[in-house]
PDB file of N, CA and C in Angstrom:
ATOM      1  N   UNK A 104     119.400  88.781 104.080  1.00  0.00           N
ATOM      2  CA  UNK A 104     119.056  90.166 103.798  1.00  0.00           C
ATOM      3  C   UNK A 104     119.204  90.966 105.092  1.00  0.00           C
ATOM      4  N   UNK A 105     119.769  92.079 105.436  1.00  0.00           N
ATOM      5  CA  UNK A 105     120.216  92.788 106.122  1.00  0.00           C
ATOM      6  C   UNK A 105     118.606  94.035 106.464  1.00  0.00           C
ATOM      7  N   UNK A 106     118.820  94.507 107.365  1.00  0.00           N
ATOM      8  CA  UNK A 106     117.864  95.348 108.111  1.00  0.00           C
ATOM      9  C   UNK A 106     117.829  96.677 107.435  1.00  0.00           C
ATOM     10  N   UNK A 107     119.587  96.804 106.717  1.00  0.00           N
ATOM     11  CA  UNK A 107     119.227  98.077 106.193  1.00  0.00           C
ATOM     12  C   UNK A 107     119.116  97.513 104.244  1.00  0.00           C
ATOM     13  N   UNK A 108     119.153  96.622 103.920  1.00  0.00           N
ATOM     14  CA  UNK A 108     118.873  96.486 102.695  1.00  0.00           C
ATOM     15  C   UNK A 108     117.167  95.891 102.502  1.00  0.00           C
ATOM     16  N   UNK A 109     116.471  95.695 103.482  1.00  0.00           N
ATOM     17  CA  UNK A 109     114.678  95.476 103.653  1.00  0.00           C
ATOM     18  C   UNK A 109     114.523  97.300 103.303  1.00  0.00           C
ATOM     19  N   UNK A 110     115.339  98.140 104.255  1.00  0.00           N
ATOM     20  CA  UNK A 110     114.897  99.815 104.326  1.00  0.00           C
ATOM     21  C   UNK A 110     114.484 100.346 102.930  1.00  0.00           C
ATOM     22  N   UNK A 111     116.047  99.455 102.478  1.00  0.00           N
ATOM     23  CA  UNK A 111     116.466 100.706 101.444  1.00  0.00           C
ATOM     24  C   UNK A 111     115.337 100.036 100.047  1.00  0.00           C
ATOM     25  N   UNK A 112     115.136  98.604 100.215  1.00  0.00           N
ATOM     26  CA  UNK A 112     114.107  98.130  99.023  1.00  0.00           C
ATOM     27  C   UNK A 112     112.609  98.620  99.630  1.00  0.00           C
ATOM     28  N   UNK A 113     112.097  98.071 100.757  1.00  0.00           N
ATOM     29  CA  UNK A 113     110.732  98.321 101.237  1.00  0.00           C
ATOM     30  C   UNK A 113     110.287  99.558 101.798  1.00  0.00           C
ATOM     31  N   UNK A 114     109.222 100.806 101.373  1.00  0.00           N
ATOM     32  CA  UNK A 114     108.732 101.212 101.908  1.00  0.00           C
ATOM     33  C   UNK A 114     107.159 101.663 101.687  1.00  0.00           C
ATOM     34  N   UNK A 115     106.644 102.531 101.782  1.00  0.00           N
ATOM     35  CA  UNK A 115     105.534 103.801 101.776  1.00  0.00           C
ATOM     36  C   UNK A 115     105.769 104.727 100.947  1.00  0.00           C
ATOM     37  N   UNK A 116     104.545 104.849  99.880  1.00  0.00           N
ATOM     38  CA  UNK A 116     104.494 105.735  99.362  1.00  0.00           C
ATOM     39  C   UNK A 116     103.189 106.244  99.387  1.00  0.00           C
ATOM     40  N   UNK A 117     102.783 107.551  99.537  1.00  0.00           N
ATOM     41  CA  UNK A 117     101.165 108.451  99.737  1.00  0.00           C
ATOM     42  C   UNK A 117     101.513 108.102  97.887  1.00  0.00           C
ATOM     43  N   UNK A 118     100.092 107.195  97.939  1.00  0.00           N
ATOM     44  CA  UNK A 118      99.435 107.122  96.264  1.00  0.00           C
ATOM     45  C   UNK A 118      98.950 109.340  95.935  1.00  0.00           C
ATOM     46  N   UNK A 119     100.018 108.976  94.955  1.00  0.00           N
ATOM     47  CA  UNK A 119      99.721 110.325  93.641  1.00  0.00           C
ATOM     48  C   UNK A 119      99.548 109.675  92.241  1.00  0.00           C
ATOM     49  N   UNK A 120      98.919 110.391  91.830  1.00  0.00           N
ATOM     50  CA  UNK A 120      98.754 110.514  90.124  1.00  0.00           C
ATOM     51  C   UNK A 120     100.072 109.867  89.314  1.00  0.00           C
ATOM     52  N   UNK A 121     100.663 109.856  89.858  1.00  0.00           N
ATOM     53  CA  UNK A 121     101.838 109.212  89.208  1.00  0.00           C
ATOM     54  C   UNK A 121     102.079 107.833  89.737  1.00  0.00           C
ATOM     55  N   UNK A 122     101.484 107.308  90.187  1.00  0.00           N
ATOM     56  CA  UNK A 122     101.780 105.890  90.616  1.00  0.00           C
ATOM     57  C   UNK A 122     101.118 104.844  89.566  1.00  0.00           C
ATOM     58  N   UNK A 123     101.633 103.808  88.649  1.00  0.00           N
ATOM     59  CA  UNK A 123     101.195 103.287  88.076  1.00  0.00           C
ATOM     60  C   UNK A 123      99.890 102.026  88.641  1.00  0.00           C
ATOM     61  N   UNK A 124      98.957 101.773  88.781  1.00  0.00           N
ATOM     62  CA  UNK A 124      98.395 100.717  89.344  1.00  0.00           C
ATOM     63  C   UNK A 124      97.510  99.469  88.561  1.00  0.00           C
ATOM     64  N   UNK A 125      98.018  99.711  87.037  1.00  0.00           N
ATOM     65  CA  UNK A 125      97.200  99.207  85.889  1.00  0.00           C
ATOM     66  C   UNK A 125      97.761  97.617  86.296  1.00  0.00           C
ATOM     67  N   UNK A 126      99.116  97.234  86.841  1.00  0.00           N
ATOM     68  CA  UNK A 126      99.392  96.055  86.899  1.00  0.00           C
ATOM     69  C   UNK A 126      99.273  95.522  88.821  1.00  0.00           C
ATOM     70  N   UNK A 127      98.724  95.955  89.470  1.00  0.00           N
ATOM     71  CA  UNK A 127      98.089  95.768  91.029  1.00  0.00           C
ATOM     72  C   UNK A 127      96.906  94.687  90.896  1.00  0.00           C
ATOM     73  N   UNK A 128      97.057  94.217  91.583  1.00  0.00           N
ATOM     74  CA  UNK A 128      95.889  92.898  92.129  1.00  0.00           C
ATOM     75  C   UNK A 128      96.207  92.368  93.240  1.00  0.00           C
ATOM     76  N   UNK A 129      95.133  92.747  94.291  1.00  0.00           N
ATOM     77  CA  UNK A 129      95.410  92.078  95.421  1.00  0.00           C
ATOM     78  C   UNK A 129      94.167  90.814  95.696  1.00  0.00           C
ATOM     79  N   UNK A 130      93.539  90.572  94.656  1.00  0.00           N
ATOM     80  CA  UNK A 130      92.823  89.313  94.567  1.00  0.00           C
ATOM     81  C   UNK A 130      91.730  89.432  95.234  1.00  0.00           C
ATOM     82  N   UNK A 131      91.157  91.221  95.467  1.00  0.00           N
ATOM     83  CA  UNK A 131      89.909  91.258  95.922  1.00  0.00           C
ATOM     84  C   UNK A 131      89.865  92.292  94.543  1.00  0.00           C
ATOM     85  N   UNK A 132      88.515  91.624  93.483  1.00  0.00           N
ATOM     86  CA  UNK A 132      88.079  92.853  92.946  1.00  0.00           C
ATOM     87  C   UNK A 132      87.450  94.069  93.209  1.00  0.00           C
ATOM     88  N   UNK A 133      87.075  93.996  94.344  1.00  0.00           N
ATOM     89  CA  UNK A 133      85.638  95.406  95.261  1.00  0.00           C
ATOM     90  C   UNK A 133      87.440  96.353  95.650  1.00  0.00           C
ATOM     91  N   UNK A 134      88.758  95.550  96.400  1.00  0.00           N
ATOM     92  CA  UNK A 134      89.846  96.342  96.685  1.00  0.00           C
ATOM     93  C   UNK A 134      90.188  97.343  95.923  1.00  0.00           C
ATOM     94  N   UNK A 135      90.403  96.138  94.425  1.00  0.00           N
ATOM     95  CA  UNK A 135      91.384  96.944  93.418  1.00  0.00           C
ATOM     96  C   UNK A 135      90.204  97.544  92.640  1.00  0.00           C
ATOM     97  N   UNK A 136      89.517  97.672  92.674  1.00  0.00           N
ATOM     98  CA  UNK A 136      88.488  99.041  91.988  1.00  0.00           C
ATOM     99  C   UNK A 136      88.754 100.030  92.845  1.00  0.00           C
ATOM    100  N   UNK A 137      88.518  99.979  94.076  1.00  0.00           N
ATOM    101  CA  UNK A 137      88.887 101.300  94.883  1.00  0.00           C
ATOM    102  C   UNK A 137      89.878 102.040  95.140  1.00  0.00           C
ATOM    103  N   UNK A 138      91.016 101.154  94.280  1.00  0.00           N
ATOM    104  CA  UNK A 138      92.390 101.777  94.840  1.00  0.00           C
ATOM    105  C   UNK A 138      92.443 102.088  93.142  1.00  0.00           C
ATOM    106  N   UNK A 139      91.866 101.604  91.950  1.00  0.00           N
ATOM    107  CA  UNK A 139      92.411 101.953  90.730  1.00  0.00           C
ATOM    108  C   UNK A 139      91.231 103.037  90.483  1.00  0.00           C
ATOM    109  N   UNK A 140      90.158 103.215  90.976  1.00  0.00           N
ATOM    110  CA  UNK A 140      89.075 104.172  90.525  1.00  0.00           C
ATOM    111  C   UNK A 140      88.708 105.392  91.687  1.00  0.00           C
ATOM    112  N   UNK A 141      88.753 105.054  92.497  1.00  0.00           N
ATOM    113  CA  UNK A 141      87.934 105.407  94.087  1.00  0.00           C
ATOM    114  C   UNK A 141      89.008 106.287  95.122  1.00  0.00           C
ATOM    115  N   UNK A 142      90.281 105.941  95.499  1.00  0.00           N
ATOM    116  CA  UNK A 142      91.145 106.292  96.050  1.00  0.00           C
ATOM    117  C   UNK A 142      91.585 107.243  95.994  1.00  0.00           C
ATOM    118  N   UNK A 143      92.238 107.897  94.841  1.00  0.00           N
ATOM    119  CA  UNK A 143      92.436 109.218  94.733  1.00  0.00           C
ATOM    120  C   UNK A 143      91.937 109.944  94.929  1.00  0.00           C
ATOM    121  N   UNK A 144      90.445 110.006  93.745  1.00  0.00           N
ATOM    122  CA  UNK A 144      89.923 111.401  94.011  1.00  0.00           C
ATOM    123  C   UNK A 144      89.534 111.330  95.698  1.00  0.00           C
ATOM    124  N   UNK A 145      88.609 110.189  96.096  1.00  0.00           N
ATOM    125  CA  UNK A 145      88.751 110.699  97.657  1.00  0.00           C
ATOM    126  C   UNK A 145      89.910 111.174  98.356  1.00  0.00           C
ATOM    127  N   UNK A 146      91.214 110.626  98.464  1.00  0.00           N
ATOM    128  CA  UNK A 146      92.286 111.416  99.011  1.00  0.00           C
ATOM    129  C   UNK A 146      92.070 112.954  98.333  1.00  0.00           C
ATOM    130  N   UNK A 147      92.003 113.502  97.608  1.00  0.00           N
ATOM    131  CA  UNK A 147      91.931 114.654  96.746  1.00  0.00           C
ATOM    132  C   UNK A 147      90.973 115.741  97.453  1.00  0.00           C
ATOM    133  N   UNK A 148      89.898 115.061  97.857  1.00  0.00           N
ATOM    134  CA  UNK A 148      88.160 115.792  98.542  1.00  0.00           C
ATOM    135  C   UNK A 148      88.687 115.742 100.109  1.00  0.00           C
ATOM    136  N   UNK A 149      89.988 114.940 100.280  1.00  0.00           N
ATOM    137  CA  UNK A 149      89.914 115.096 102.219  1.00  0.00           C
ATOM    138  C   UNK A 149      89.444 113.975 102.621  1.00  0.00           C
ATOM    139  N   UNK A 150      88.996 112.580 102.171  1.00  0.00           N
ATOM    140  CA  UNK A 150      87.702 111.912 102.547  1.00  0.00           C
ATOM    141  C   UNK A 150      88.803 110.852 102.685  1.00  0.00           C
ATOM    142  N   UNK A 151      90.131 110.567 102.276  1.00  0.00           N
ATOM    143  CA  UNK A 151      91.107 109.647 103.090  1.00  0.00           C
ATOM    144  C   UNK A 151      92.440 110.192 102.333  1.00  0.00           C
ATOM    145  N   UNK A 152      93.181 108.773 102.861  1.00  0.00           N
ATOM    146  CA  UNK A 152      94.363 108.755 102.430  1.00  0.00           C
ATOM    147  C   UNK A 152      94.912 107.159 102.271  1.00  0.00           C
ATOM    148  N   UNK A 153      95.531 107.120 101.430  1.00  0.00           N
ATOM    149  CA  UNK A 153      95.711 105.809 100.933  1.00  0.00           C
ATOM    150  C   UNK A 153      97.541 106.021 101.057  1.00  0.00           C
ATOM    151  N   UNK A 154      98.158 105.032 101.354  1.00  0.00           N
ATOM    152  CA  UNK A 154      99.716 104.497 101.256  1.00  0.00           C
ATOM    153  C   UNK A 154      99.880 103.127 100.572  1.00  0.00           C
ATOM    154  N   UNK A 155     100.759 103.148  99.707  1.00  0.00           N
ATOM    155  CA  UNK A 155     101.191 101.964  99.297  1.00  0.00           C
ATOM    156  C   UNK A 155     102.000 101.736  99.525  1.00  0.00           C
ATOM    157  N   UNK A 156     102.439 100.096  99.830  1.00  0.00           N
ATOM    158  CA  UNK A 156     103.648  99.357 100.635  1.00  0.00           C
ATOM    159  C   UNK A 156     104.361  98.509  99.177  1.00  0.00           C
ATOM    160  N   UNK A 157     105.485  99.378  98.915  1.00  0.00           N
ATOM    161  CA  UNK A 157     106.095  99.264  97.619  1.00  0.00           C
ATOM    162  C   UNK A 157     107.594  97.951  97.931  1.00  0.00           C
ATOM    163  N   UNK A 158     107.931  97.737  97.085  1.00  0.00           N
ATOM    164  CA  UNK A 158     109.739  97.163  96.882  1.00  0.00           C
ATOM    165  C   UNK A 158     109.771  97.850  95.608  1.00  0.00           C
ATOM    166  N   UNK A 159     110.705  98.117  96.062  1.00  0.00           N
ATOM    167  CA  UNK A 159     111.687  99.303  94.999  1.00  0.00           C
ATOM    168  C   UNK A 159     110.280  99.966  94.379  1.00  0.00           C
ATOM    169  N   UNK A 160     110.028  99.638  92.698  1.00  0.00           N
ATOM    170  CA  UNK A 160     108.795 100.295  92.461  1.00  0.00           C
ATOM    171  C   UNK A 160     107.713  99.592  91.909  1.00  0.00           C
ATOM    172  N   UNK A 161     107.658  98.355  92.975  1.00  0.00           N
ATOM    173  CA  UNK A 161     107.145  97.589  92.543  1.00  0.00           C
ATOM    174  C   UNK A 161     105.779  97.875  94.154  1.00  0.00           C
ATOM    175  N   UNK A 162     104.173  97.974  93.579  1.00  0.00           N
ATOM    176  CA  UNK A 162     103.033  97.488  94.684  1.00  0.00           C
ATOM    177  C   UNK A 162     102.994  96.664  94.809  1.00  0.00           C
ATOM    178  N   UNK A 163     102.944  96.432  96.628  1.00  0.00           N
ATOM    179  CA  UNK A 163     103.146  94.975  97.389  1.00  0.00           C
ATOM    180  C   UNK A 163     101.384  95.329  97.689  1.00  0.00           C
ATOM    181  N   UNK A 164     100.576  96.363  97.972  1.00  0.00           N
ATOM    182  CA  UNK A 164      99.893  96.070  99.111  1.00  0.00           C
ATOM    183  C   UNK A 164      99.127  97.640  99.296  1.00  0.00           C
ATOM    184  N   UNK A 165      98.505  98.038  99.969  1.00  0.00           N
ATOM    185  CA  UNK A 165      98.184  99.647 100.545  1.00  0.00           C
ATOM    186  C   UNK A 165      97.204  99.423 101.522  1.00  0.00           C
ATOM    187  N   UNK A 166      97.072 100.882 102.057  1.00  0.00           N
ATOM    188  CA  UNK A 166      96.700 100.651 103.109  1.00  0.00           C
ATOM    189  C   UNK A 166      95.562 102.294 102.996  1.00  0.00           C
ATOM    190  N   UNK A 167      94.586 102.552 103.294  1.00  0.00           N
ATOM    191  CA  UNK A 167      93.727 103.600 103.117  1.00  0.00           C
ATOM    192  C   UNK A 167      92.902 103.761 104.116  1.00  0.00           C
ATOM    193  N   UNK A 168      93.460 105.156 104.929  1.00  0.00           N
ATOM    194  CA  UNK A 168      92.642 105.801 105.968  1.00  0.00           C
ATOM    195  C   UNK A 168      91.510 107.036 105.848  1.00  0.00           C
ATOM    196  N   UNK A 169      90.161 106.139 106.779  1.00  0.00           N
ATOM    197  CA  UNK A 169      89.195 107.403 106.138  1.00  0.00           C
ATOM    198  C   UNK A 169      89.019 108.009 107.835  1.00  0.00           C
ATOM    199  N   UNK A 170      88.525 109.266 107.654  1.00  0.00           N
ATOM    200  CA  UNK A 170      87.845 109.591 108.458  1.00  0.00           C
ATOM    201  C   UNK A 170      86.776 110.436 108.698  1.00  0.00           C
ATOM    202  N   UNK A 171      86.421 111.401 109.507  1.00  0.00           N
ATOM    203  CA  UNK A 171      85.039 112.029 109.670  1.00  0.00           C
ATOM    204  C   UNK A 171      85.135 113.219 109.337  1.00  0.00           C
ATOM    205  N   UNK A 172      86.777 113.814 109.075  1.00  0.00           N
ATOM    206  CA  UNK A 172      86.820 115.098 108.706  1.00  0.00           C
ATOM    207  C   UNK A 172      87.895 115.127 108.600  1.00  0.00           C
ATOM    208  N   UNK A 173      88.551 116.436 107.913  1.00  0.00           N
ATOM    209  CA  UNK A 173      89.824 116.504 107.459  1.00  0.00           C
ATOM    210  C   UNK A 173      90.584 116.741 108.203  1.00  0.00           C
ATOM    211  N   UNK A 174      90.798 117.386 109.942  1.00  0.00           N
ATOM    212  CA  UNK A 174      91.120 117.597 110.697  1.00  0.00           C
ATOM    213  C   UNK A 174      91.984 116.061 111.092  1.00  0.00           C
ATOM    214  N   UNK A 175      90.870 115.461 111.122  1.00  0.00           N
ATOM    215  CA  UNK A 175      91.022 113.520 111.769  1.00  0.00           C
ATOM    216  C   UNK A 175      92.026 113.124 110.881  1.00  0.00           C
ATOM    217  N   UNK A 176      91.815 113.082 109.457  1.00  0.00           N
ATOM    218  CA  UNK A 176      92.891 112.670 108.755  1.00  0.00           C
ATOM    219  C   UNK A 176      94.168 113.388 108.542  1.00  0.00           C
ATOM    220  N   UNK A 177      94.448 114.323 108.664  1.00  0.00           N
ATOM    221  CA  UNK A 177      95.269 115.032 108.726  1.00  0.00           C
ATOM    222  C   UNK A 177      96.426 114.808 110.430  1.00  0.00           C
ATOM    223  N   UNK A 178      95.538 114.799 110.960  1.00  0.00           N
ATOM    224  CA  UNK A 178      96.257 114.047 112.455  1.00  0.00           C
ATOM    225  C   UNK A 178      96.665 112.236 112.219  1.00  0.00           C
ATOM    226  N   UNK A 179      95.486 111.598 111.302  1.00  0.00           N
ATOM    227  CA  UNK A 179      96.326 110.257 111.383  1.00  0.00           C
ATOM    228  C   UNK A 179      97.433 110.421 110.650  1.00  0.00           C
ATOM    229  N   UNK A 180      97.546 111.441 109.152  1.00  0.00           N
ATOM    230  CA  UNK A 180      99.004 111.203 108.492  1.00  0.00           C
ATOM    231  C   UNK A 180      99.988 111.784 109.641  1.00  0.00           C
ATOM    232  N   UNK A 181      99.609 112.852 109.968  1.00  0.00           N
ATOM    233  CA  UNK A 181     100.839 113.122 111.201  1.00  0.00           C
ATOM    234  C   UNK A 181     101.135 111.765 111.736  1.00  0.00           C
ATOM    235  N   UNK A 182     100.477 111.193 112.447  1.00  0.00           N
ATOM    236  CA  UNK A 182     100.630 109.510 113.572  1.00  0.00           C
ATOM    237  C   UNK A 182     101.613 108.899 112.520  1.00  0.00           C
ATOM    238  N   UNK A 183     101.049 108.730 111.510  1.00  0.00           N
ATOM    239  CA  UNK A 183     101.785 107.767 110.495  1.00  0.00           C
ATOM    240  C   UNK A 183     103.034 107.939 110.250  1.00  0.00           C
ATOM    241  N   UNK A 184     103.541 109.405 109.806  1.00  0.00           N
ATOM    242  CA  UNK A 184     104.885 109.832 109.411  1.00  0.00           C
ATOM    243  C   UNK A 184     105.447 109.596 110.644  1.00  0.00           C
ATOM    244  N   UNK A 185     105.079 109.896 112.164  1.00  0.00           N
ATOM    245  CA  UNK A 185     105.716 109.602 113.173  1.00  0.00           C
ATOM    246  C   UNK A 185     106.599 108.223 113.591  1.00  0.00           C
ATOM    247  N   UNK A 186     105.119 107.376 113.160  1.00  0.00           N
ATOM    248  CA  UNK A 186     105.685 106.170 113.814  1.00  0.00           C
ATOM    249  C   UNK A 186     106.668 105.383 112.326  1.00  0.00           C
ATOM    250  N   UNK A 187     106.303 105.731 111.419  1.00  0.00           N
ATOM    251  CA  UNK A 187     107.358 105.771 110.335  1.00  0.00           C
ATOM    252  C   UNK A 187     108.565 106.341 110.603  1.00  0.00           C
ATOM    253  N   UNK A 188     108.944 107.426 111.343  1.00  0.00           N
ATOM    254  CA  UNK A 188     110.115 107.812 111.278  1.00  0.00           C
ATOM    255  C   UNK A 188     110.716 107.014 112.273  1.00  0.00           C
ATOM    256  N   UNK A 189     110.070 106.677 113.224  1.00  0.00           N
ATOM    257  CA  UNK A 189     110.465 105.860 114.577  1.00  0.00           C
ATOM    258  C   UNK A 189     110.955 104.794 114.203  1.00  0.00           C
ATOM    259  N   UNK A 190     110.465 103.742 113.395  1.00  0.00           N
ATOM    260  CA  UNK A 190     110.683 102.716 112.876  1.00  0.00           C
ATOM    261  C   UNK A 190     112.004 103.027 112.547  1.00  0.00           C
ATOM    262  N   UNK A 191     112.054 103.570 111.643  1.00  0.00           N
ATOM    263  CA  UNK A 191     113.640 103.723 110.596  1.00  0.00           C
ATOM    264  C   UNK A 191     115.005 104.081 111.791  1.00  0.00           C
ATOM    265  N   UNK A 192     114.630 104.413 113.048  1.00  0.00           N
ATOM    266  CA  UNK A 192     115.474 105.166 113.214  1.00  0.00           C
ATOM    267  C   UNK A 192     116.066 103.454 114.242  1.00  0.00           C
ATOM    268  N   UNK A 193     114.555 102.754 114.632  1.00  0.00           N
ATOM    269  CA  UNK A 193     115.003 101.602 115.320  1.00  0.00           C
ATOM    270  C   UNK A 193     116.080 100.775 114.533  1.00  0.00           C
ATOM    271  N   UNK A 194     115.995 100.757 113.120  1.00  0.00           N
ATOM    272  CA  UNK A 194     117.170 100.075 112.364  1.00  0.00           C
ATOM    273  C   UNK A 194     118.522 100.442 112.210  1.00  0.00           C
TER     274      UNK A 194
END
């Protein structure tokens, strides 16, 4: 498998309303309640942000940042898209 065919199958997606998660299990039940019940609306209130680490459109995984204010989170998605773009550009 090639560096740019991992790109073009694996990435990040900011969980929206449109992401299916009825078939997700990451084999912690306390996880997948929070990411199928809990996750959104907090991303929604400011209170985090959640990414999921997809193949093609399939959930591998996510990842959910909280912080103390919306300011904070709003600077980690900045960090994130950064070092995301950095990445891609190393390939």
């Amino acid at each position: 498998m090639t560096r740019k065919s991992i790109l073009d199958e694996y990435h990040y997606e900011k969980l929206t309303v449109n992401h299916d998660l009825n078939d997700f299990s990451c084999g912690n039940d306390d996880l997948d309640e929070f990411l199928k019940k809990d996750a959104l609306p907090q991303q929604e209130k400011n209170l985090n942000v959640t990414y999921l680490a997809m193949r093609r459109k399939e959930i591998l995984g996510f990842i959910s940042i909280s912080a103390e204010n919306k300011d904070d989170l709003e600077e980690l998605t900045k960090h994130i898209r950064t070092i995301a773009m950095k990445h891609q550009s190393w390939m």
